Amino acid sequence: MTDAPLLAKLRDLIEANGPMSVAEYMTHCLSDPVHGYYATRDPFGVAGDFITAPEISQMFGEIVGAWLVDVWQRLGGPDPVNLVELGPGRGTLMSDILRVARLAPDFEQAVSIHLVETSPVLKKRQQEVLNAAGAEAHWHDAFNQVPPGPLLVIANEFFDALPIRQFVRLDIWRERAVGLDVRGRLAFGVGPGVLDDGPDAPQGSIFEICPAATAIMTEIAMRVADENGAALIIDYGHAQSASGETLQALYGQSFSDPLDRPGESDLTAHVDFAALGRTAAEAGAATHGPMPQGEFLNALGLMERAEQLSATADAAERDTVRAAVERLSAAEEMGALFKALAVTPRGIVPPPFG
Ligand code: SAH
């Protein structure tokens, strides 16, 4: 097998600077401007490495769109309002949201669309999709570039792509690092970093933190609390912080070793919803959930929407709708591992959390 192009670069960096943190490794693998995973490809869909909820069915984006309109009304209908999506992938979720927004002309008229995306390949794809939908949008490399004012933020499978730091329980929590073994292959070891406030756990346990998630959630929650707005974070992860390794690699829809094929497989980690919620609360916002995705979608009318779509569909389309409902909401599919967390100003309770 020929080496992944990013491997030579990582070897040079490690030889020059010593082992790198898992967060640095993930950043290179996902975001290297030449060889990074997201920088070079469209990873979604049947031919890609994974399929996300908006790619499974339009029902997902339509329900999220209806949620956004409802929450916007509960916030007093701020006009103008920035509708912000983090990591919009192929642009499918935003175009499904906008189809629903058309049914609420006040909302549609008030929103200005902002997409936060680092991948040039996906940005181009998003531009094509939103142009075709007749929508005007603005792109940013980072959330902090979104202009001030009331905002509605949606992020589906965005936080799991942010780089994590890992710590191994030895005498204390020591940072896990990626170095080279005697044969020059990438290998996990221990670097100079330590963690002072990790949980109690047996020797050899792994604990993960995501400083990038903390930073972005702090900015979102401060703006929601200070400038009015709401955020909806949907992702896979755990409701309670706990030790355990969740870094994973996907290549061609199968799990693979995170150190194999750097830049060619998707690297993600489970989202620590307890940590995200704590961060938002510390920044002055109210948090709701996390609620399992199945429960969230069902409470917001997934079955009703499926019935509506099926009413005008042929038998094959009805099967597709039924399969999508199952995939999105069944506990053994995406219904339980995926969770929804909402952030609002204090005193507001969005559906279906009330
Ligand atoms: N929300 C989409 C795509 C999820 S994949 C869906 O549900 O289908 C993750 C997305 O986040 C991709 O668009 C990726 O390019 C983007 N992304 C990853 N890291 C990012 C970062 N640090 N800043 C902005 N976008 C990022």
PDB file of N, CA, C and O and ligand atoms in Angstrom, residues 30-31 38-39 43-44 50-55 60 85-93 116-119 122 126 140-143 155-158 160-163 216 266, ligand 1:
ATOM      1  N   LEU A  30      -8.046  16.255   9.526  1.00  0.00           N
ATOM      2  CA  LEU A  30      -9.322  16.751   9.018  1.00  0.00           C
ATOM      3  C   LEU A  30      -9.158  18.016   8.181  1.00  0.00           C
ATOM      4  O   LEU A  30      -9.847  18.203   7.191  1.00  0.00           O
ATOM      5  N   SER A  31      -8.245  18.891   8.600  1.00  0.00           N
ATOM      6  CA  SER A  31      -8.252  20.244   8.037  1.00  0.00           C
ATOM      7  C   SER A  31      -6.974  20.663   7.327  1.00  0.00           C
ATOM      8  O   SER A  31      -6.848  21.823   6.961  1.00  0.00           O
ATOM      9  N   TYR A  38     -11.633  16.830   5.148  1.00  0.00           N
ATOM     10  CA  TYR A  38     -12.737  17.682   4.693  1.00  0.00           C
ATOM     11  C   TYR A  38     -12.303  18.634   3.592  1.00  0.00           C
ATOM     12  O   TYR A  38     -13.121  19.119   2.819  1.00  0.00           O
ATOM     13  N   ALA A  39     -10.974  18.925   3.550  1.00  0.00           N
ATOM     14  CA  ALA A  39     -10.504  19.889   2.555  1.00  0.00           C
ATOM     15  C   ALA A  39     -10.537  19.299   1.158  1.00  0.00           C
ATOM     16  O   ALA A  39     -10.549  20.025   0.171  1.00  0.00           O
ATOM     17  N   PRO A  43     -17.589  13.847   1.715  1.00  0.00           N
ATOM     18  CA  PRO A  43     -17.593  12.505   2.304  1.00  0.00           C
ATOM     19  C   PRO A  43     -18.965  11.894   2.503  1.00  0.00           C
ATOM     20  O   PRO A  43     -19.069  10.799   3.056  1.00  0.00           O
ATOM     21  N   PHE A  44     -20.018  12.599   2.073  1.00  0.00           N
ATOM     22  CA  PHE A  44     -21.362  12.151   2.450  1.00  0.00           C
ATOM     23  C   PHE A  44     -22.007  11.239   1.429  1.00  0.00           C
ATOM     24  O   PHE A  44     -21.587  11.151   0.297  1.00  0.00           O
ATOM     25  N   PHE A  50     -19.955   8.316   5.224  1.00  0.00           N
ATOM     26  CA  PHE A  50     -21.069   8.244   6.173  1.00  0.00           C
ATOM     27  C   PHE A  50     -22.283   9.001   5.638  1.00  0.00           C
ATOM     28  O   PHE A  50     -22.178   9.789   4.708  1.00  0.00           O
ATOM     29  N   ILE A  51     -23.431   8.714   6.215  1.00  0.00           N
ATOM     30  CA  ILE A  51     -24.674   9.397   5.827  1.00  0.00           C
ATOM     31  C   ILE A  51     -25.221  10.080   7.073  1.00  0.00           C
ATOM     32  O   ILE A  51     -25.381   9.438   8.110  1.00  0.00           O
ATOM     33  N   THR A  52     -25.507  11.371   6.962  1.00  0.00           N
ATOM     34  CA  THR A  52     -26.019  12.110   8.117  1.00  0.00           C
ATOM     35  C   THR A  52     -27.543  12.222   8.032  1.00  0.00           C
ATOM     36  O   THR A  52     -28.132  11.989   6.970  1.00  0.00           O
ATOM     37  N   ALA A  53     -28.164  12.633   9.137  1.00  0.00           N
ATOM     38  CA  ALA A  53     -29.624  12.683   9.208  1.00  0.00           C
ATOM     39  C   ALA A  53     -30.259  13.488   8.065  1.00  0.00           C
ATOM     40  O   ALA A  53     -31.214  13.010   7.434  1.00  0.00           O
ATOM     41  N   PRO A  54     -29.756  14.710   7.749  1.00  0.00           N
ATOM     42  CA  PRO A  54     -30.406  15.437   6.646  1.00  0.00           C
ATOM     43  C   PRO A  54     -30.266  14.727   5.302  1.00  0.00           C
ATOM     44  O   PRO A  54     -31.113  14.911   4.423  1.00  0.00           O
ATOM     45  N   GLU A  55     -29.209  13.909   5.157  1.00  0.00           N
ATOM     46  CA  GLU A  55     -29.028  13.171   3.900  1.00  0.00           C
ATOM     47  C   GLU A  55     -29.927  11.936   3.858  1.00  0.00           C
ATOM     48  O   GLU A  55     -30.193  11.384   2.799  1.00  0.00           O
ATOM     49  N   PHE A  60     -36.043  15.369   8.378  1.00  0.00           N
ATOM     50  CA  PHE A  60     -35.182  15.875   9.453  1.00  0.00           C
ATOM     51  C   PHE A  60     -35.081  17.406   9.384  1.00  0.00           C
ATOM     52  O   PHE A  60     -35.363  18.113  10.349  1.00  0.00           O
ATOM     53  N   GLU A  85     -25.676  28.274  10.366  1.00  0.00           N
ATOM     54  CA  GLU A  85     -25.421  26.836  10.445  1.00  0.00           C
ATOM     55  C   GLU A  85     -23.919  26.584  10.544  1.00  0.00           C
ATOM     56  O   GLU A  85     -23.121  27.135   9.781  1.00  0.00           O
ATOM     57  N   LEU A  86     -23.540  25.725  11.492  1.00  0.00           N
ATOM     58  CA  LEU A  86     -22.139  25.344  11.661  1.00  0.00           C
ATOM     59  C   LEU A  86     -21.898  24.022  10.934  1.00  0.00           C
ATOM     60  O   LEU A  86     -22.620  23.057  11.158  1.00  0.00           O
ATOM     61  N   GLY A  87     -20.908  23.977  10.066  1.00  0.00           N
ATOM     62  CA  GLY A  87     -20.577  22.741   9.353  1.00  0.00           C
ATOM     63  C   GLY A  87     -21.726  22.220   8.523  1.00  0.00           C
ATOM     64  O   GLY A  87     -22.250  21.143   8.775  1.00  0.00           O
ATOM     65  N   PRO A  88     -22.158  22.985   7.485  1.00  0.00           N
ATOM     66  CA  PRO A  88     -23.384  22.633   6.750  1.00  0.00           C
ATOM     67  C   PRO A  88     -23.254  21.466   5.773  1.00  0.00           C
ATOM     68  O   PRO A  88     -24.245  21.155   5.091  1.00  0.00           O
ATOM     69  N   GLY A  89     -22.085  20.832   5.652  1.00  0.00           N
ATOM     70  CA  GLY A  89     -21.973  19.648   4.793  1.00  0.00           C
ATOM     71  C   GLY A  89     -22.339  19.956   3.353  1.00  0.00           C
ATOM     72  O   GLY A  89     -21.763  20.835   2.716  1.00  0.00           O
ATOM     73  N   ARG A  90     -23.332  19.259   2.839  1.00  0.00           N
ATOM     74  CA  ARG A  90     -23.762  19.477   1.456  1.00  0.00           C
ATOM     75  C   ARG A  90     -24.785  20.595   1.302  1.00  0.00           C
ATOM     76  O   ARG A  90     -25.300  20.812   0.203  1.00  0.00           O
ATOM     77  N   GLY A  91     -25.199  21.221   2.405  1.00  0.00           N
ATOM     78  CA  GLY A  91     -26.199  22.292   2.318  1.00  0.00           C
ATOM     79  C   GLY A  91     -27.632  21.764   2.327  1.00  0.00           C
ATOM     80  O   GLY A  91     -28.596  22.529   2.193  1.00  0.00           O
ATOM     81  N   THR A  92     -27.784  20.466   2.509  1.00  0.00           N
ATOM     82  CA  THR A  92     -29.112  19.846   2.457  1.00  0.00           C
ATOM     83  C   THR A  92     -30.011  20.316   3.602  1.00  0.00           C
ATOM     84  O   THR A  92     -31.177  20.654   3.397  1.00  0.00           O
ATOM     85  N   LEU A  93     -29.449  20.333   4.823  1.00  0.00           N
ATOM     86  CA  LEU A  93     -30.249  20.736   5.981  1.00  0.00           C
ATOM     87  C   LEU A  93     -30.765  22.160   5.796  1.00  0.00           C
ATOM     88  O   LEU A  93     -31.958  22.436   5.983  1.00  0.00           O
ATOM     89  N   VAL A 116     -21.035  28.600   8.417  1.00  0.00           N
ATOM     90  CA  VAL A 116     -19.657  28.531   8.915  1.00  0.00           C
ATOM     91  C   VAL A 116     -19.052  27.230   8.412  1.00  0.00           C
ATOM     92  O   VAL A 116     -19.499  26.145   8.783  1.00  0.00           O
ATOM     93  N   GLU A 117     -18.085  27.348   7.523  1.00  0.00           N
ATOM     94  CA  GLU A 117     -17.537  26.155   6.850  1.00  0.00           C
ATOM     95  C   GLU A 117     -16.060  26.391   6.533  1.00  0.00           C
ATOM     96  O   GLU A 117     -15.713  27.445   6.002  1.00  0.00           O
ATOM     97  N   THR A 118     -15.226  25.398   6.839  1.00  0.00           N
ATOM     98  CA  THR A 118     -13.798  25.535   6.545  1.00  0.00           C
ATOM     99  C   THR A 118     -13.398  24.835   5.249  1.00  0.00           C
ATOM    100  O   THR A 118     -12.352  25.149   4.685  1.00  0.00           O
ATOM    101  N   SER A 119     -14.192  23.885   4.790  1.00  0.00           N
ATOM    102  CA  SER A 119     -13.787  23.099   3.617  1.00  0.00           C
ATOM    103  C   SER A 119     -14.170  23.807   2.320  1.00  0.00           C
ATOM    104  O   SER A 119     -15.347  24.066   2.065  1.00  0.00           O
ATOM    105  N   LEU A 122     -16.697  21.666   0.240  1.00  0.00           N
ATOM    106  CA  LEU A 122     -18.082  21.662   0.717  1.00  0.00           C
ATOM    107  C   LEU A 122     -18.717  23.040   0.576  1.00  0.00           C
ATOM    108  O   LEU A 122     -19.904  23.157   0.297  1.00  0.00           O
ATOM    109  N   GLN A 126     -22.233  23.842  -1.128  1.00  0.00           N
ATOM    110  CA  GLN A 126     -23.299  24.585  -0.429  1.00  0.00           C
ATOM    111  C   GLN A 126     -23.768  25.764  -1.289  1.00  0.00           C
ATOM    112  O   GLN A 126     -24.974  26.057  -1.356  1.00  0.00           O
ATOM    113  N   HIS A 140     -18.503  32.024   6.302  1.00  0.00           N
ATOM    114  CA  HIS A 140     -17.455  32.428   7.251  1.00  0.00           C
ATOM    115  C   HIS A 140     -16.601  31.211   7.590  1.00  0.00           C
ATOM    116  O   HIS A 140     -17.094  30.082   7.609  1.00  0.00           O
ATOM    117  N   ASP A 141     -15.325  31.480   7.918  1.00  0.00           N
ATOM    118  CA  ASP A 141     -14.437  30.380   8.330  1.00  0.00           C
ATOM    119  C   ASP A 141     -14.618  30.028   9.794  1.00  0.00           C
ATOM    120  O   ASP A 141     -14.207  28.953  10.224  1.00  0.00           O
ATOM    121  N   ALA A 142     -15.160  30.948  10.579  1.00  0.00           N
ATOM    122  CA  ALA A 142     -15.299  30.679  12.016  1.00  0.00           C
ATOM    123  C   ALA A 142     -16.548  31.372  12.540  1.00  0.00           C
ATOM    124  O   ALA A 142     -16.987  32.401  11.988  1.00  0.00           O
ATOM    125  N   PHE A 143     -17.103  30.820  13.601  1.00  0.00           N
ATOM    126  CA  PHE A 143     -18.345  31.368  14.156  1.00  0.00           C
ATOM    127  C   PHE A 143     -18.190  32.827  14.591  1.00  0.00           C
ATOM    128  O   PHE A 143     -19.120  33.629  14.455  1.00  0.00           O
ATOM    129  N   ALA A 155     -26.490  23.182  14.458  1.00  0.00           N
ATOM    130  CA  ALA A 155     -25.256  22.420  14.194  1.00  0.00           C
ATOM    131  C   ALA A 155     -25.596  20.939  14.266  1.00  0.00           C
ATOM    132  O   ALA A 155     -25.921  20.422  15.328  1.00  0.00           O
ATOM    133  N   ASN A 156     -25.566  20.272  13.122  1.00  0.00           N
ATOM    134  CA  ASN A 156     -25.797  18.824  13.103  1.00  0.00           C
ATOM    135  C   ASN A 156     -24.500  18.127  12.740  1.00  0.00           C
ATOM    136  O   ASN A 156     -23.905  18.415  11.696  1.00  0.00           O
ATOM    137  N   GLU A 157     -24.039  17.235  13.572  1.00  0.00           N
ATOM    138  CA  GLU A 157     -22.777  16.516  13.364  1.00  0.00           C
ATOM    139  C   GLU A 157     -21.626  17.484  13.073  1.00  0.00           C
ATOM    140  O   GLU A 157     -20.794  17.236  12.197  1.00  0.00           O
ATOM    141  N   PHE A 158     -21.592  18.585  13.788  1.00  0.00           N
ATOM    142  CA  PHE A 158     -20.475  19.528  13.694  1.00  0.00           C
ATOM    143  C   PHE A 158     -19.509  19.320  14.864  1.00  0.00           C
ATOM    144  O   PHE A 158     -18.303  19.184  14.671  1.00  0.00           O
ATOM    145  N   ASP A 160     -18.850  16.808  16.693  1.00  0.00           N
ATOM    146  CA  ASP A 160     -18.068  15.557  16.724  1.00  0.00           C
ATOM    147  C   ASP A 160     -16.817  15.641  15.861  1.00  0.00           C
ATOM    148  O   ASP A 160     -15.917  14.815  15.983  1.00  0.00           O
ATOM    149  N   ALA A 161     -16.780  16.635  14.960  1.00  0.00           N
ATOM    150  CA  ALA A 161     -15.625  16.772  14.071  1.00  0.00           C
ATOM    151  C   ALA A 161     -14.551  17.690  14.663  1.00  0.00           C
ATOM    152  O   ALA A 161     -13.506  17.900  14.043  1.00  0.00           O
ATOM    153  N   LEU A 162     -14.804  18.244  15.828  1.00  0.00           N
ATOM    154  CA  LEU A 162     -13.819  19.155  16.422  1.00  0.00           C
ATOM    155  C   LEU A 162     -12.738  18.344  17.152  1.00  0.00           C
ATOM    156  O   LEU A 162     -13.029  17.313  17.762  1.00  0.00           O
ATOM    157  N   PRO A 163     -11.491  18.809  17.077  1.00  0.00           N
ATOM    158  CA  PRO A 163     -10.388  18.025  17.649  1.00  0.00           C
ATOM    159  C   PRO A 163     -10.472  17.871  19.167  1.00  0.00           C
ATOM    160  O   PRO A 163     -10.758  18.834  19.884  1.00  0.00           O
ATOM    161  N   ILE A 216     -16.308  27.401  21.242  1.00  0.00           N
ATOM    162  CA  ILE A 216     -17.418  27.787  20.359  1.00  0.00           C
ATOM    163  C   ILE A 216     -18.723  27.867  21.163  1.00  0.00           C
ATOM    164  O   ILE A 216     -19.516  28.801  20.992  1.00  0.00           O
ATOM    165  N   ASP A 266     -12.391   9.541   8.020  1.00  0.00           N
ATOM    166  CA  ASP A 266     -13.031  10.574   8.840  1.00  0.00           C
ATOM    167  C   ASP A 266     -12.730  10.288  10.306  1.00  0.00           C
ATOM    168  O   ASP A 266     -12.883   9.163  10.759  1.00  0.00           O
TER     169      ASP A 266
HETATM  170  N1  SAH B   1     -24.095  19.179   9.076  1.00  0.00           N
HETATM  171  C1  SAH B   1     -23.821  18.357   7.910  1.00  0.00           C
HETATM  172  C2  SAH B   1     -22.337  17.916   7.826  1.00  0.00           C
HETATM  173  C3  SAH B   1     -21.706  17.262   9.010  1.00  0.00           C
HETATM  174  S1  SAH B   1     -19.996  16.838   8.735  1.00  0.00           S
HETATM  175  C4  SAH B   1     -24.763  17.181   7.874  1.00  0.00           C
HETATM  176  O1  SAH B   1     -25.423  16.947   8.863  1.00  0.00           O
HETATM  177  O2  SAH B   1     -24.819  16.504   6.846  1.00  0.00           O
HETATM  178  C5  SAH B   1     -19.108  18.156   9.478  1.00  0.00           C
HETATM  179  C6  SAH B   1     -19.148  19.467   8.753  1.00  0.00           C
HETATM  180  O3  SAH B   1     -18.422  20.416   9.545  1.00  0.00           O
HETATM  181  C7  SAH B   1     -18.523  19.512   7.377  1.00  0.00           C
HETATM  182  O4  SAH B   1     -19.241  20.443   6.604  1.00  0.00           O
HETATM  183  C8  SAH B   1     -17.122  20.026   7.684  1.00  0.00           C
HETATM  184  O5  SAH B   1     -16.459  20.547   6.572  1.00  0.00           O
HETATM  185  C9  SAH B   1     -17.415  21.049   8.736  1.00  0.00           C
HETATM  186  N2  SAH B   1     -16.328  21.386   9.660  1.00  0.00           N
HETATM  187  C10 SAH B   1     -15.509  20.532  10.305  1.00  0.00           C
HETATM  188  N3  SAH B   1     -14.688  21.204  11.144  1.00  0.00           N
HETATM  189  C11 SAH B   1     -15.020  22.506  11.044  1.00  0.00           C
HETATM  190  C12 SAH B   1     -14.561  23.716  11.663  1.00  0.00           C
HETATM  191  N4  SAH B   1     -13.588  23.689  12.563  1.00  0.00           N
HETATM  192  N5  SAH B   1     -15.142  24.878  11.319  1.00  0.00           N
HETATM  193  C13 SAH B   1     -16.148  24.899  10.396  1.00  0.00           C
HETATM  194  N6  SAH B   1     -16.627  23.804   9.776  1.00  0.00           N
HETATM  195  C14 SAH B   1     -16.065  22.626  10.080  1.00  0.00           C
END
